[in-house]
Coordinates of C-alpha atoms in Angstrom, one line a residue:
M5 CA 105.6 77.2 87.4
M6 CA 106.6 78.1 83.8
P7 CA 103.3 77.3 82.1
R8 CA 101.4 79.3 84.7
T9 CA 103.8 82.2 84.4
A10 CA 103.5 82.1 80.6
L11 CA 99.7 82.3 81.0
L12 CA 100.0 85.4 83.2
V13 CA 102.4 87.0 80.7
C14 CA 99.6 86.6 78.1
G15 CA 97.7 89.3 80.1
I16 CA 100.4 91.9 79.4
L17 CA 100.8 90.8 75.8
S18 CA 97.0 91.1 75.2
S19 CA 97.1 94.7 76.2
L20 CA 100.1 95.4 74.0
V21 CA 98.5 93.7 71.0
Y22 CA 95.3 95.6 71.4
A23 CA 96.9 99.0 71.9
F24 CA 99.4 98.6 69.0
T25 CA 96.7 97.3 66.7
D26 CA 94.5 100.3 67.4
I27 CA 97.3 102.8 66.9
L28 CA 98.8 101.3 63.8
A29 CA 95.5 100.6 62.1
A30 CA 94.3 104.1 62.7
L31 CA 97.6 105.5 61.3
S32 CA 97.3 103.4 58.2
W33 CA 93.7 104.4 57.3
E34 CA 94.0 107.8 55.6
G35 CA 91.0 109.8 56.6
Y36 CA 90.3 107.9 59.8
H37 CA 89.8 110.3 62.8
Y38 CA 91.2 108.9 66.0
A39 CA 89.3 111.3 68.2
S40 CA 85.9 111.0 66.6
Q41 CA 85.7 107.4 65.3
A42 CA 85.2 104.2 67.2
V43 CA 87.7 101.4 67.5
S44 CA 85.2 99.0 66.0
E45 CA 85.2 101.0 62.8
L46 CA 88.7 99.8 62.1
S47 CA 87.3 96.3 61.7
A48 CA 84.0 97.2 60.1
V49 CA 82.8 95.7 56.9
G50 CA 84.3 97.6 54.1
A51 CA 87.0 99.3 56.2
P52 CA 90.5 99.2 54.5
T53 CA 92.0 98.1 57.8
R54 CA 89.7 95.1 58.4
P55 CA 91.9 92.4 56.7
Y56 CA 94.8 92.9 59.2
V57 CA 92.9 94.1 62.3
L58 CA 90.8 90.9 62.4
P59 CA 93.8 88.5 62.9
S60 CA 95.2 90.8 65.6
M61 CA 91.8 90.8 67.4
V62 CA 91.7 87.0 67.3
A63 CA 95.2 86.9 68.8
Y64 CA 94.1 89.4 71.4
D65 CA 91.0 87.3 72.4
L66 CA 93.1 84.1 72.6
L67 CA 95.6 85.9 74.8
V68 CA 92.8 87.1 77.1
I69 CA 91.5 83.5 77.4
A70 CA 95.0 82.2 78.2
F71 CA 95.4 85.0 80.8
G72 CA 92.0 84.0 82.4
F73 CA 93.2 80.5 82.8
G74 CA 96.4 81.8 84.3
V75 CA 94.5 83.9 86.9
R76 CA 92.4 80.9 87.8
S77 CA 95.4 78.7 88.3
S78 CA 97.1 81.4 90.5
A79 CA 94.0 81.9 92.6
G80 CA 94.8 79.4 95.3
A81 CA 91.9 79.5 97.8
S82 CA 90.7 82.9 96.5
H83 CA 87.2 82.4 95.2
A84 CA 87.2 86.1 94.0
L85 CA 90.3 85.5 91.8
R86 CA 88.8 82.3 90.3
T87 CA 85.7 84.3 89.4
T88 CA 87.9 87.0 87.9
G89 CA 89.7 84.4 85.8
A90 CA 86.3 83.0 84.6
C91 CA 85.1 86.4 83.6
L92 CA 88.3 86.9 81.6
I93 CA 87.8 83.6 79.8
V94 CA 84.2 84.7 78.9
I95 CA 85.4 88.1 77.7
G96 CA 87.8 86.3 75.3
L97 CA 85.2 83.9 74.0
V98 CA 82.6 86.7 73.5
G99 CA 85.3 88.6 71.7
L100 CA 85.8 85.7 69.3
A101 CA 82.0 85.4 68.7
A102 CA 81.8 89.2 68.1
I103 CA 84.2 88.8 65.1
L104 CA 81.4 86.9 63.4
F105 CA 79.1 89.9 63.8
P106 CA 81.0 92.9 62.6
M107 CA 79.6 96.4 62.4
H108 CA 79.2 98.2 59.1
L109 CA 80.7 101.5 58.1
R110 CA 78.8 104.6 59.0
G111 CA 75.8 105.3 56.8
A112 CA 75.4 101.7 55.6
G113 CA 72.3 101.2 57.8
R114 CA 71.8 98.8 60.7
T115 CA 71.7 95.1 60.0
F116 CA 71.4 92.0 62.2
S117 CA 75.1 91.8 62.4
D118 CA 75.3 95.4 63.7
T119 CA 72.7 94.6 66.4
M120 CA 74.5 91.5 67.5
H121 CA 77.7 93.4 67.6
I122 CA 76.1 95.9 70.0
V123 CA 74.7 93.1 72.2
L124 CA 78.0 91.2 72.4
T125 CA 79.8 94.5 73.2
A126 CA 77.3 95.0 76.1
V127 CA 78.0 91.5 77.4
T128 CA 81.7 92.2 77.2
V129 CA 81.3 95.4 79.2
L130 CA 79.3 93.6 81.9
C131 CA 82.0 90.8 82.1
I132 CA 84.8 93.4 82.3
V133 CA 83.0 95.2 85.2
A134 CA 82.5 91.8 86.9
A135 CA 86.1 90.9 86.5
I136 CA 87.4 94.1 87.9
G137 CA 84.9 94.1 90.7
T138 CA 85.7 90.6 91.8
S139 CA 89.5 91.3 91.6
A140 CA 88.9 94.2 94.0
R141 CA 87.9 91.6 96.7
A142 CA 91.0 89.5 96.2
F143 CA 93.7 92.0 97.1
G144 CA 94.6 94.7 99.6
K145 CA 93.3 98.2 100.0
T146 CA 95.5 99.9 97.4
F147 CA 94.4 97.6 94.6
R148 CA 90.8 97.7 95.8
L149 CA 90.7 101.4 95.5
Y150 CA 92.4 101.2 92.1
A151 CA 89.8 98.7 90.9
I152 CA 86.9 100.9 92.2
A153 CA 88.4 103.9 90.4
T154 CA 88.7 101.9 87.2
I155 CA 85.0 100.8 87.4
L156 CA 84.0 104.5 87.9
I157 CA 85.9 105.4 84.8
L158 CA 84.2 102.7 82.8
V159 CA 80.8 103.8 84.0
V160 CA 81.3 107.5 83.3
F161 CA 83.0 107.1 79.9
G162 CA 80.9 104.1 79.0
V163 CA 77.7 106.2 79.3
L164 CA 79.3 109.0 77.2
T165 CA 80.3 106.4 74.5
G166 CA 76.9 104.8 74.6
L167 CA 75.2 108.1 73.9
D168 CA 77.1 108.4 70.7
G169 CA 76.1 104.9 69.5
P170 CA 72.9 105.9 67.7
R171 CA 74.7 108.8 66.0
V172 CA 77.2 106.3 64.4
G173 CA 74.4 104.3 62.8
A174 CA 72.8 107.5 61.6
N175 CA 76.1 108.8 60.2
L176 CA 76.0 111.9 62.3
P177 CA 79.1 113.7 63.8
T178 CA 80.6 112.1 66.9
P179 CA 83.5 114.5 67.7
F180 CA 84.5 112.8 71.0
L181 CA 83.5 109.2 70.5
G182 CA 87.1 108.0 69.8
I183 CA 88.3 109.7 72.9
T184 CA 85.7 108.5 75.4
E185 CA 85.8 104.9 74.0
R186 CA 89.6 104.8 74.1
I187 CA 89.7 106.1 77.7
N188 CA 87.4 103.2 78.6
I189 CA 89.4 100.6 76.7
G190 CA 92.7 102.1 78.1
A191 CA 91.5 101.8 81.7
Y192 CA 90.6 98.1 81.1
L193 CA 93.9 97.3 79.4
L194 CA 95.8 99.0 82.2
W195 CA 93.9 97.0 84.8
T196 CA 94.7 93.8 82.9
T197 CA 98.4 94.7 82.9
V198 CA 98.5 95.7 86.6
L199 CA 96.7 92.4 87.6
A200 CA 99.2 90.4 85.5
L201 CA 102.2 92.1 87.0
L202 CA 100.7 91.7 90.5
L203 CA 100.2 88.0 90.1
L204 CA 103.6 87.6 88.5
G205 CA 105.3 89.5 91.4
T206 CA 103.5 87.2 93.8
R207 CA 104.8 84.2 92.0
A208 CA 108.3 85.5 91.8
A209 CA 108.3 85.9 95.6
G210 CA 107.3 82.3 95.9
R211 CA 103.9 83.2 97.4
D212 CA 101.2 81.8 95.1
A213 CA 98.6 79.1 95.2
D214 CA 101.3 76.5 96.0
T215 CA 102.1 78.2 99.3
G216 CA 98.8 79.9 100.2
P217 CA 96.0 82.1 99.0
A218 CA 97.1 84.9 96.8
E219 CA 94.6 87.3 98.4
T220 CA 96.0 86.7 101.9
V221 CA 99.6 87.4 100.8
I222 CA 98.8 90.6 98.9
R223 CA 96.8 92.1 101.7
R224 CA 99.9 92.0 103.9
G225 CA 101.2 94.9 101.7

């Protein structure tokens, strides 16, 4: 039980690592505007925060991968949860690959690395939506509604964030980019934490894959 529990705890830790890295890096970069600049700019080529943001992002991605394995091992007969776990593993792997293709600071012009960064970000977003969508099928009505609401937030604020993308490359003002992007990210990090706590609570009650499908147990609530 302990290794599986540790893998599930990695989900909570991943959200904490990401959130604290974002906040502390933004505070340490004098002149960085939290409301108008993207999170990726903290690890951009030439950014003063890049040297210590990168190790944190590697740790984050590894924790997400571990959490994905924890979700799969806790799925029991739930095909939906196994798919959710697989999506999380892919999210972590794509995140590690994205580190090899960082964006450049505003006004530096678009390179192949910038293009690949955008492509891998798009893949990550699709996997996140897939992970949340499949998790909605694995649990009861309350969690299902929560997952649907999270997806709606991702769609609305994802579109708003995407509209500002070309303006970053052109070094134009993006007064609300940091806000819209962080609402998106925050919604996903919160979902990760809720899912981890839900599965940990199921295990604590002795009702996991060893005693029956997690989805059946949760729906009783």
